[in-house]
Short mmCIF file of C-alpha atoms (C1' of nucleotides) and ligand atoms in Angstrom, two decimals:
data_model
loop_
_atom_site.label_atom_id
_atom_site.label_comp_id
_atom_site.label_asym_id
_atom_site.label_seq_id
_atom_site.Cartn_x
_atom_site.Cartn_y
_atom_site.Cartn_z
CA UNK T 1 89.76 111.62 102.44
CA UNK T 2 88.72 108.43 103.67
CA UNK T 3 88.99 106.48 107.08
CA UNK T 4 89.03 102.55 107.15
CA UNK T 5 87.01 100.14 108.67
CA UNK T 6 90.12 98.82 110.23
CA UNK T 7 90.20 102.49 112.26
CA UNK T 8 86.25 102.55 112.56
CA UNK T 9 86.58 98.99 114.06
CA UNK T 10 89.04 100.39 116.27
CA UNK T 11 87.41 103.14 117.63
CA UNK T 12 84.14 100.89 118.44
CA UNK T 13 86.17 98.85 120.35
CA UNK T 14 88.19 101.13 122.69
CA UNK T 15 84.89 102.95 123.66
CA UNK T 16 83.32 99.59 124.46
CA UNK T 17 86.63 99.63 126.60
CA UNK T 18 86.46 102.92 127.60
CA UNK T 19 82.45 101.96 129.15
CA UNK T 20 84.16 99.15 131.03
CA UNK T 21 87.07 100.83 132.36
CA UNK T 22 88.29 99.36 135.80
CA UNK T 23 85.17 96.53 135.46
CA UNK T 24 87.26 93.54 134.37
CA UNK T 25 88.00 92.48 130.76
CA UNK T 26 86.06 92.09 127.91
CA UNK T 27 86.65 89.25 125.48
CA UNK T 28 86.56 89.92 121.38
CA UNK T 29 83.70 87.81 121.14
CA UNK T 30 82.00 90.06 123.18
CA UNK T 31 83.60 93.01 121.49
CA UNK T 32 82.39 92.13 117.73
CA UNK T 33 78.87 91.10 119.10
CA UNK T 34 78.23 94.55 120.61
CA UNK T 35 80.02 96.66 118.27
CA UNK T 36 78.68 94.33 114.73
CA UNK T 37 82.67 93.56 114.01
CA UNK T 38 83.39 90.30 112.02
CA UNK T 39 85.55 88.55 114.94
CA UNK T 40 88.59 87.34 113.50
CA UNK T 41 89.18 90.86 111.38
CA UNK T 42 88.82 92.67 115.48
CA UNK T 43 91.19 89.92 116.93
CA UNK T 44 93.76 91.20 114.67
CA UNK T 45 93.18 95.09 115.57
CA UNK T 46 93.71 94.19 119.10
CA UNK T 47 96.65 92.70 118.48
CA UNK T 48 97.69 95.72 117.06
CA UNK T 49 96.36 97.87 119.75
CA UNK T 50 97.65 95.75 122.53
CA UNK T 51 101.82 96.25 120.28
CA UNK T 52 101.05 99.84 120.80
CA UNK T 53 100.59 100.12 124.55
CA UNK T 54 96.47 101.28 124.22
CA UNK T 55 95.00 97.94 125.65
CA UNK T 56 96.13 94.98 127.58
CA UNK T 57 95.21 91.38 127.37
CA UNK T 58 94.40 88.77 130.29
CA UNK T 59 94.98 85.15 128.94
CA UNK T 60 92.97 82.15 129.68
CA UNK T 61 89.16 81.66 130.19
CA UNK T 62 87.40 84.81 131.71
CA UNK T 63 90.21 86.85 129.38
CA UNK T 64 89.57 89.35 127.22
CA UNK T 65 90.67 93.17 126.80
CA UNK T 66 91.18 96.07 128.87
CA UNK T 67 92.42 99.57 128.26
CA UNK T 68 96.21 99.97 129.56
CA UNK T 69 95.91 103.68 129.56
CA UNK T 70 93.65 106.61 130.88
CA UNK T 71 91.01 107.67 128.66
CA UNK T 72 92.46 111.25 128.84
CA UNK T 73 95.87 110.05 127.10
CA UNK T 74 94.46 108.20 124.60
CA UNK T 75 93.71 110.86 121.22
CA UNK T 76 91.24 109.47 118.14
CA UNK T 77 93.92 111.27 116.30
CA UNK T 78 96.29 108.28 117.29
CA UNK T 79 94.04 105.90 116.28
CA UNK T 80 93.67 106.98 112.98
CA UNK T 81 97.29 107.98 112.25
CA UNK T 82 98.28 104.30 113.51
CA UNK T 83 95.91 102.21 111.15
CA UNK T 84 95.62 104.70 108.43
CA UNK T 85 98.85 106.20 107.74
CA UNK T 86 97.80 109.23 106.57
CA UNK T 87 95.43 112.67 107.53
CA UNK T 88 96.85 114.20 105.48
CA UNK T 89 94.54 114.49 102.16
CA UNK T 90 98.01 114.67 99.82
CA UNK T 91 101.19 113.52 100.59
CA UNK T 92 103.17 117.11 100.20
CA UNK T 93 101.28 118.47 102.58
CA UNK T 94 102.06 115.28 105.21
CA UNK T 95 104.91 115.69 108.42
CA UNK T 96 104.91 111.87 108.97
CA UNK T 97 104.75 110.60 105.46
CA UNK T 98 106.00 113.85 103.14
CA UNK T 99 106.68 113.42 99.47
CA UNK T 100 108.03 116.33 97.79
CA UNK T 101 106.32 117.42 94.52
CA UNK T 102 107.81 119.45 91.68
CA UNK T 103 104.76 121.89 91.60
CA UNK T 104 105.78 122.93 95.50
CA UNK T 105 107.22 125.98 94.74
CA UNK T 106 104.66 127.65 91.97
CA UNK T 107 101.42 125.22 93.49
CA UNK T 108 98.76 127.29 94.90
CA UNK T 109 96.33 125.07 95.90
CA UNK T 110 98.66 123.15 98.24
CA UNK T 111 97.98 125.68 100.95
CA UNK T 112 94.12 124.48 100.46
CA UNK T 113 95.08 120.99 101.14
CA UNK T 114 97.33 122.27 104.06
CA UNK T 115 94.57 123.66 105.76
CA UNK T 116 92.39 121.07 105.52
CA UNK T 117 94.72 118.98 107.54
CA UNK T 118 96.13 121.03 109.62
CA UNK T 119 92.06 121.21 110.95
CA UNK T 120 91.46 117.66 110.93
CA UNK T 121 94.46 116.98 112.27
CA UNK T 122 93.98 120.10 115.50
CA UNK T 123 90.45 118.29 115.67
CA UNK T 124 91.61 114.80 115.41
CA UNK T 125 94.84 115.21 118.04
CA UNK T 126 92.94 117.30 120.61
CA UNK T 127 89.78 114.84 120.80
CA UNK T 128 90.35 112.05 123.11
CA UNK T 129 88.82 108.52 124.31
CA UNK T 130 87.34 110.75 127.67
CA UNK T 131 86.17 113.63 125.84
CA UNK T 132 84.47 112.10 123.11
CA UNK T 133 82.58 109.77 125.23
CA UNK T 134 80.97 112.34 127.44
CA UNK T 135 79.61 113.60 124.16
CA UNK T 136 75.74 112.84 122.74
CA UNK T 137 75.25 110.27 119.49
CA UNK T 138 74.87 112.45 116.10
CA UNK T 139 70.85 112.86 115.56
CA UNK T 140 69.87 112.28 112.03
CA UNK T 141 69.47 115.86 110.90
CA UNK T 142 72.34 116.71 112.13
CA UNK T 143 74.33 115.32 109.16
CA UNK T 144 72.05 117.30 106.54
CA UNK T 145 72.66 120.69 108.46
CA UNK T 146 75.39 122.02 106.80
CA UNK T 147 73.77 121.50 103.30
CA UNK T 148 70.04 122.71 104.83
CA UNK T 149 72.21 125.94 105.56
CA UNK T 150 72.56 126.70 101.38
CA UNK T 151 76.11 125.17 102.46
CA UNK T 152 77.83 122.73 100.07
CA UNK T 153 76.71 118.81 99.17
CA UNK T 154 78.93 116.63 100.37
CA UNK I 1 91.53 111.12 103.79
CA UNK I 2 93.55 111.09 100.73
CA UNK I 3 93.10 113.20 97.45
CA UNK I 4 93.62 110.79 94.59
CA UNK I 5 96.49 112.21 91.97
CA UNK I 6 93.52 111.91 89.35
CA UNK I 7 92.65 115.27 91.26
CA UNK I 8 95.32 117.22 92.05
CA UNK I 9 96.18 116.65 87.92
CA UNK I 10 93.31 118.47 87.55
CA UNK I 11 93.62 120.65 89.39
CA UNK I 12 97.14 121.03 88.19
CA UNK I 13 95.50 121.77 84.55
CA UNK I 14 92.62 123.87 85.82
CA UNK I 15 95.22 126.50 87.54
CA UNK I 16 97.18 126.34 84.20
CA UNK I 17 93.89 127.29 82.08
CA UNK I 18 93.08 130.05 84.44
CA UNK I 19 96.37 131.76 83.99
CA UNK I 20 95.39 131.40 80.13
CA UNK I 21 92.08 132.60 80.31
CA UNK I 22 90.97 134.42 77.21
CA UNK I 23 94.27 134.09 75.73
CA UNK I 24 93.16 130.40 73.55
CA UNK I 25 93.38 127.17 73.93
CA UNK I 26 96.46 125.01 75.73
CA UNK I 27 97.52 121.54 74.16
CA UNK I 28 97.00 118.41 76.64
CA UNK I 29 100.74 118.07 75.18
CA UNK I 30 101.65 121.60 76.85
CA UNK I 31 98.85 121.08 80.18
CA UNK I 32 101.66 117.70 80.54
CA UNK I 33 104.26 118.87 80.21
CA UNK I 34 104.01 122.30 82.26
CA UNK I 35 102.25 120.25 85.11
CA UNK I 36 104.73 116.63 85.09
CA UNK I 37 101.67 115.01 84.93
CA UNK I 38 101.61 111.60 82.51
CA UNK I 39 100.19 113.17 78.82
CA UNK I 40 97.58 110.09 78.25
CA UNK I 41 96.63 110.02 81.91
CA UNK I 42 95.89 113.57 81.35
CA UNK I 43 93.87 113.18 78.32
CA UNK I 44 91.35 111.19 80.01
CA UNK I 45 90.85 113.41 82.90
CA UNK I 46 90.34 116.50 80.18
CA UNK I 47 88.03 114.45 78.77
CA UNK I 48 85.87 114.39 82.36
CA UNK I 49 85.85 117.91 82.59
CA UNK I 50 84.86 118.76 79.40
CA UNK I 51 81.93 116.49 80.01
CA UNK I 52 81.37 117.92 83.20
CA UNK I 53 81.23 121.28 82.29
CA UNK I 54 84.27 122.98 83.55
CA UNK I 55 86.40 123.12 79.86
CA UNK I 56 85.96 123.18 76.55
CA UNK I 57 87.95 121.31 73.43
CA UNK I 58 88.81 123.16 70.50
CA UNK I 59 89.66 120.29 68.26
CA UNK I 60 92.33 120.11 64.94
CA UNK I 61 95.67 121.46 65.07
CA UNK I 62 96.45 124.69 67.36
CA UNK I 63 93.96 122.92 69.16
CA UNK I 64 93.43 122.70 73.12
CA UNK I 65 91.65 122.92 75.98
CA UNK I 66 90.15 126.56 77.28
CA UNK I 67 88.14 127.11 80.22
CA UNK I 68 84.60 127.15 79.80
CA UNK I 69 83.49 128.82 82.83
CA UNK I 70 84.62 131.91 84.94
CA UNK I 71 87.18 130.82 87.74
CA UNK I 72 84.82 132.39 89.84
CA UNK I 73 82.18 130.14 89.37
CA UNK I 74 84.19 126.37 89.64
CA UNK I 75 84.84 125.42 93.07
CA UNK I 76 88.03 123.20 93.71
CA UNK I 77 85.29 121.20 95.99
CA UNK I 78 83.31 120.15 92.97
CA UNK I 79 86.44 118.90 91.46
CA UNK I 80 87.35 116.65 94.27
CA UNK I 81 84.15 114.85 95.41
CA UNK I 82 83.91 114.49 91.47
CA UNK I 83 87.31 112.69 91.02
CA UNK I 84 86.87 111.10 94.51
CA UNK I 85 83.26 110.98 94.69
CA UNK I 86 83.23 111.80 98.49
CA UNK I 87 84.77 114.36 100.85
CA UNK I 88 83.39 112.61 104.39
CA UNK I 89 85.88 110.65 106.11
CA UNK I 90 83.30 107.69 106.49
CA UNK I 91 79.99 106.61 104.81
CA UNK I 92 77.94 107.24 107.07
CA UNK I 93 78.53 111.18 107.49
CA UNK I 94 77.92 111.68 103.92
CA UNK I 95 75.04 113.17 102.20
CA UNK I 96 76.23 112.32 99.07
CA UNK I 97 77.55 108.84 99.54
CA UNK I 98 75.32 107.68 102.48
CA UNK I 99 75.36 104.64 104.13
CA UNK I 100 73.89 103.49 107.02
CA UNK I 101 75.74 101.74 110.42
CA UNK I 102 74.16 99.22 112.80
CA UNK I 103 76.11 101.76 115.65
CA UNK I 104 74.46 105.00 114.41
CA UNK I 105 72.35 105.55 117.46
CA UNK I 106 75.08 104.92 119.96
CA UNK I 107 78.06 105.78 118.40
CA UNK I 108 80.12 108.55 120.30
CA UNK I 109 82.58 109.52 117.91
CA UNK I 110 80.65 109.70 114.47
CA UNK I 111 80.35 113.23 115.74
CA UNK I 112 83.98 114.36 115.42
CA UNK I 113 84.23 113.18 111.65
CA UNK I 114 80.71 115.05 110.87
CA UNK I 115 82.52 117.78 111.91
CA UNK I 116 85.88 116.93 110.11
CA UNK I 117 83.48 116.57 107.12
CA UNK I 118 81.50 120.12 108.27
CA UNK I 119 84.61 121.95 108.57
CA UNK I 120 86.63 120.47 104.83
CA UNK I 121 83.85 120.42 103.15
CA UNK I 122 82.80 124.30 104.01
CA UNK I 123 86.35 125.21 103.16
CA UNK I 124 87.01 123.19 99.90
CA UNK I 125 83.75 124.54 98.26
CA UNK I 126 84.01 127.95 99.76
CA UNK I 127 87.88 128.31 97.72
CA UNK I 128 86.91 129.37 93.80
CA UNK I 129 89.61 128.61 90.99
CA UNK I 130 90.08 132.51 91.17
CA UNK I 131 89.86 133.25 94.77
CA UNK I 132 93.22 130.34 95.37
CA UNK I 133 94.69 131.52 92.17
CA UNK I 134 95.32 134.94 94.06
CA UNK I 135 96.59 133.36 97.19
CA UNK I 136 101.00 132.44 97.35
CA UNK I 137 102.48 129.13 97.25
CA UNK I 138 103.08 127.51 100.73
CA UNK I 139 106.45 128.53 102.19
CA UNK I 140 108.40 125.18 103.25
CA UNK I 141 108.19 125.57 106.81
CA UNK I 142 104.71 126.73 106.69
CA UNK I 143 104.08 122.93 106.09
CA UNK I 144 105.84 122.01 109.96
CA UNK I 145 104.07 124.90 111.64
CA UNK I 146 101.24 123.25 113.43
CA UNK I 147 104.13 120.36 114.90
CA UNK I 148 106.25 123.26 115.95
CA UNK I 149 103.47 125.13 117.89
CA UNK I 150 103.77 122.21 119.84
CA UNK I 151 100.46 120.67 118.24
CA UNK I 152 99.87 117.21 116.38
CA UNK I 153 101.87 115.14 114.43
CA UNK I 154 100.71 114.55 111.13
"C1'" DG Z 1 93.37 66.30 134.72
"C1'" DT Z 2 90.78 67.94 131.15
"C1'" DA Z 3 87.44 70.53 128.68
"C1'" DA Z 4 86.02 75.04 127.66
"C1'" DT Z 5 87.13 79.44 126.64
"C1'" DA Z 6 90.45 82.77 125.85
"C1'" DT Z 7 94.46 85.25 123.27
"C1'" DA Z 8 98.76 84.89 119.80
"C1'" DC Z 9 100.69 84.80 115.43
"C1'" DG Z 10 101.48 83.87 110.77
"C1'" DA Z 11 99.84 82.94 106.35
"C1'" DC Z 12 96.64 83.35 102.82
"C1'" DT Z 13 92.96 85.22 99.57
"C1'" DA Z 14 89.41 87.68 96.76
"C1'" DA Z 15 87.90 91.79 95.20
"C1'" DA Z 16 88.26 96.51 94.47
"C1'" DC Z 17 90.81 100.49 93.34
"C1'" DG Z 18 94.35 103.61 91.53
"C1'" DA Z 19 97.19 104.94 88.13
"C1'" DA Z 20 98.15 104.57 84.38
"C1'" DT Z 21 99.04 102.65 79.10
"C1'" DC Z 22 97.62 101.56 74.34
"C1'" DG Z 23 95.23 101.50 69.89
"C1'" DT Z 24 92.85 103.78 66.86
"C1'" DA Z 25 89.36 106.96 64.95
"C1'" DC Z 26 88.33 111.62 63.87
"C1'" DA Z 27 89.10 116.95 63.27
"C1'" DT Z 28 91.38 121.00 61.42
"C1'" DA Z 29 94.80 124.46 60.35
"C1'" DA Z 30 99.04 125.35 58.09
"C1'" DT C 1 98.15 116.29 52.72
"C1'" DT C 2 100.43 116.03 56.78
"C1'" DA C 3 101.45 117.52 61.33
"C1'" DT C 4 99.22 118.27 65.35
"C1'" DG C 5 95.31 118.07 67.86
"C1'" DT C 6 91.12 115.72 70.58
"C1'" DA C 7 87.75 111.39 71.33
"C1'" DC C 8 86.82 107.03 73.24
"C1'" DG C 9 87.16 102.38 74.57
"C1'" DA C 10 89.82 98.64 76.27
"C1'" DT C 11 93.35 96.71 78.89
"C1'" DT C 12 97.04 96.18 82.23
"C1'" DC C 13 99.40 95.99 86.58
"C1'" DG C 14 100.49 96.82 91.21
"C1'" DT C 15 98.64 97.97 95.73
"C1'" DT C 16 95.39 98.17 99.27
"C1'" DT C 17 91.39 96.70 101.74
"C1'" DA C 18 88.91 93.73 104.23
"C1'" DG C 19 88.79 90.08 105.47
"C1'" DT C 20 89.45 84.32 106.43
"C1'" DC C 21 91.91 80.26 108.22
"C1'" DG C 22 94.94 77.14 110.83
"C1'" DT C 23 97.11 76.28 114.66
"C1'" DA C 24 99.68 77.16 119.01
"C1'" DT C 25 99.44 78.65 123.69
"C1'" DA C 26 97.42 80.29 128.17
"C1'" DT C 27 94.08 80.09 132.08
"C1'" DT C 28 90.38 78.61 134.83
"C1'" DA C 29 86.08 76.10 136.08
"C1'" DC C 30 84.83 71.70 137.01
S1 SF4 X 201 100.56 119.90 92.68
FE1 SF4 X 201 100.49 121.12 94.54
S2 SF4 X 201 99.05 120.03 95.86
FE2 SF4 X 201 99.54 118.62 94.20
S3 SF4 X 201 101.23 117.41 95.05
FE3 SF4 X 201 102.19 119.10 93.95
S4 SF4 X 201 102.45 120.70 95.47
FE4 SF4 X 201 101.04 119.23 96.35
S1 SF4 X 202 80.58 103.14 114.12
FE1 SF4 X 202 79.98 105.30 114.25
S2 SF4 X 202 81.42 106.36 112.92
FE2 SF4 X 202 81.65 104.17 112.45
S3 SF4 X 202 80.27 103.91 110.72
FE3 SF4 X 202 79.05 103.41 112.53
S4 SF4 X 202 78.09 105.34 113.10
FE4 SF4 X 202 79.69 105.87 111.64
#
DNA sequence: GTAATATACGACTAAACGAATCGTACATAA
DNA sequence: TTATGTACGATTCGTTTAGTCGTATATTAC
């Protein structure tokens, strides 16, 4: 139930991207100052982002990052699955990374846990780099709202 | 986004003590061995729910564990953010576990996981011990359904 | 040409966490 | 009085996370 820094650090980066699209790179000194990344750790993930095909690199001085796809074809969802793994919240319940489980047949919370993902997962897949970024920042209430609403604590 | 096994154990025993509601106590030995869960492991996490609330002991021989509430009133929601401590996919979305981010007043895509967090957490503390004990285990190719219907990968 | 500024790539590390295991003390019913 | 329970603390071990570091290579401004 958690997401990693490594896919947080990510996601700051390819909207920093995503704001320069078609303006010329964007180095990943200039990427950790704006986005409060350590440098090294986001020279790594775009490494990693550049293997799979999201962003290109331009070499030399003046070099940096750009995105190498639209911002339409690029999901969060991928982003996440890519550096963690998982969203799925148990591994019986996982397509990509399924281990089977000797309760399966008499469990009866696994449908729980299989409806939890398949939500995250429909909300993950179907959000991407363009969509998200015409949306507003989270005000603070916001966050409290559900609980405000004699929903749960979380 | 992961459920630890410390939880799903539990709520491997919990389902187990619901089916023996009002009929006395179960060993750990028998909670073990009916749920392939590691006996000692198990102890321990008996041990957290009695404190918290959920079971009771009765100690000495023909001894066990019994529920100590009605499986209408323990949510399988309390049980995880106890064993996990949080149900948000990142820090800063939870109430519980807050903390803050540098990025919080720009950041575009805090909003999807608030509502990744909205929509779990609504769902995990709306299901009661009793209200999944009624529902059927998850057919095998319930589990492929969303990737069939052409949706994500997961 | 060379210095400055970039990415590229592999190796390494410290700390935290997850998933147990173990020893032993105490309780109670048969 | 012993077999079968729970109670509680300590310890272990492997994995993962979240980085750091060294060095090689590429490009351009001067
Ligand atoms: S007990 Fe149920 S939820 Fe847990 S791993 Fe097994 S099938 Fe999945
Ligand atoms: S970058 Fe956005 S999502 Fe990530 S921690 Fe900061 S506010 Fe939350």
């Amino acid at each position: 139930m958690k997401i990693s820094r490594k896919t947080d650090y990510a996601l700051r980066a390819l909207f920093t991207l995503v704001e320069h699209y078609h303006r010329g790179p964007v180095s990943v000194r200039e990427l950790a100052r704006r986005n409060d990344v350590p440098k090294r750790f986001l020279e790594q993930i775009m490494l990693e982002m550049k293997v799979k095909g999201w962003v290109a690199s331009v070499m030399g001085k003046q070099g940096g990052y750009v995105l190498a796809k639209s911002p339409e074809s690029i999901t969060v969802g991928q982003v996440v699955r890519h550096f963690d793994g998982v969203m799925s919240p148990i591994a019986c319940v996982s397509v990509h990374h399924y281990q089977p489980c000797s309760q399966e047949p008499i469990c009866r919370f696994r449908r729980l846990f299989l409806d939890v993902r398949n939500h995250a997962s429909r909300l993950l897949e179907s959000a991407t780099l363009a969509s998200i970024y015409q949306g507003k920042p989270v005000r603070p209430e916001e966050v409290f709202a559900l609980e405000l609403t004699g929903g749960a604590g979380i």
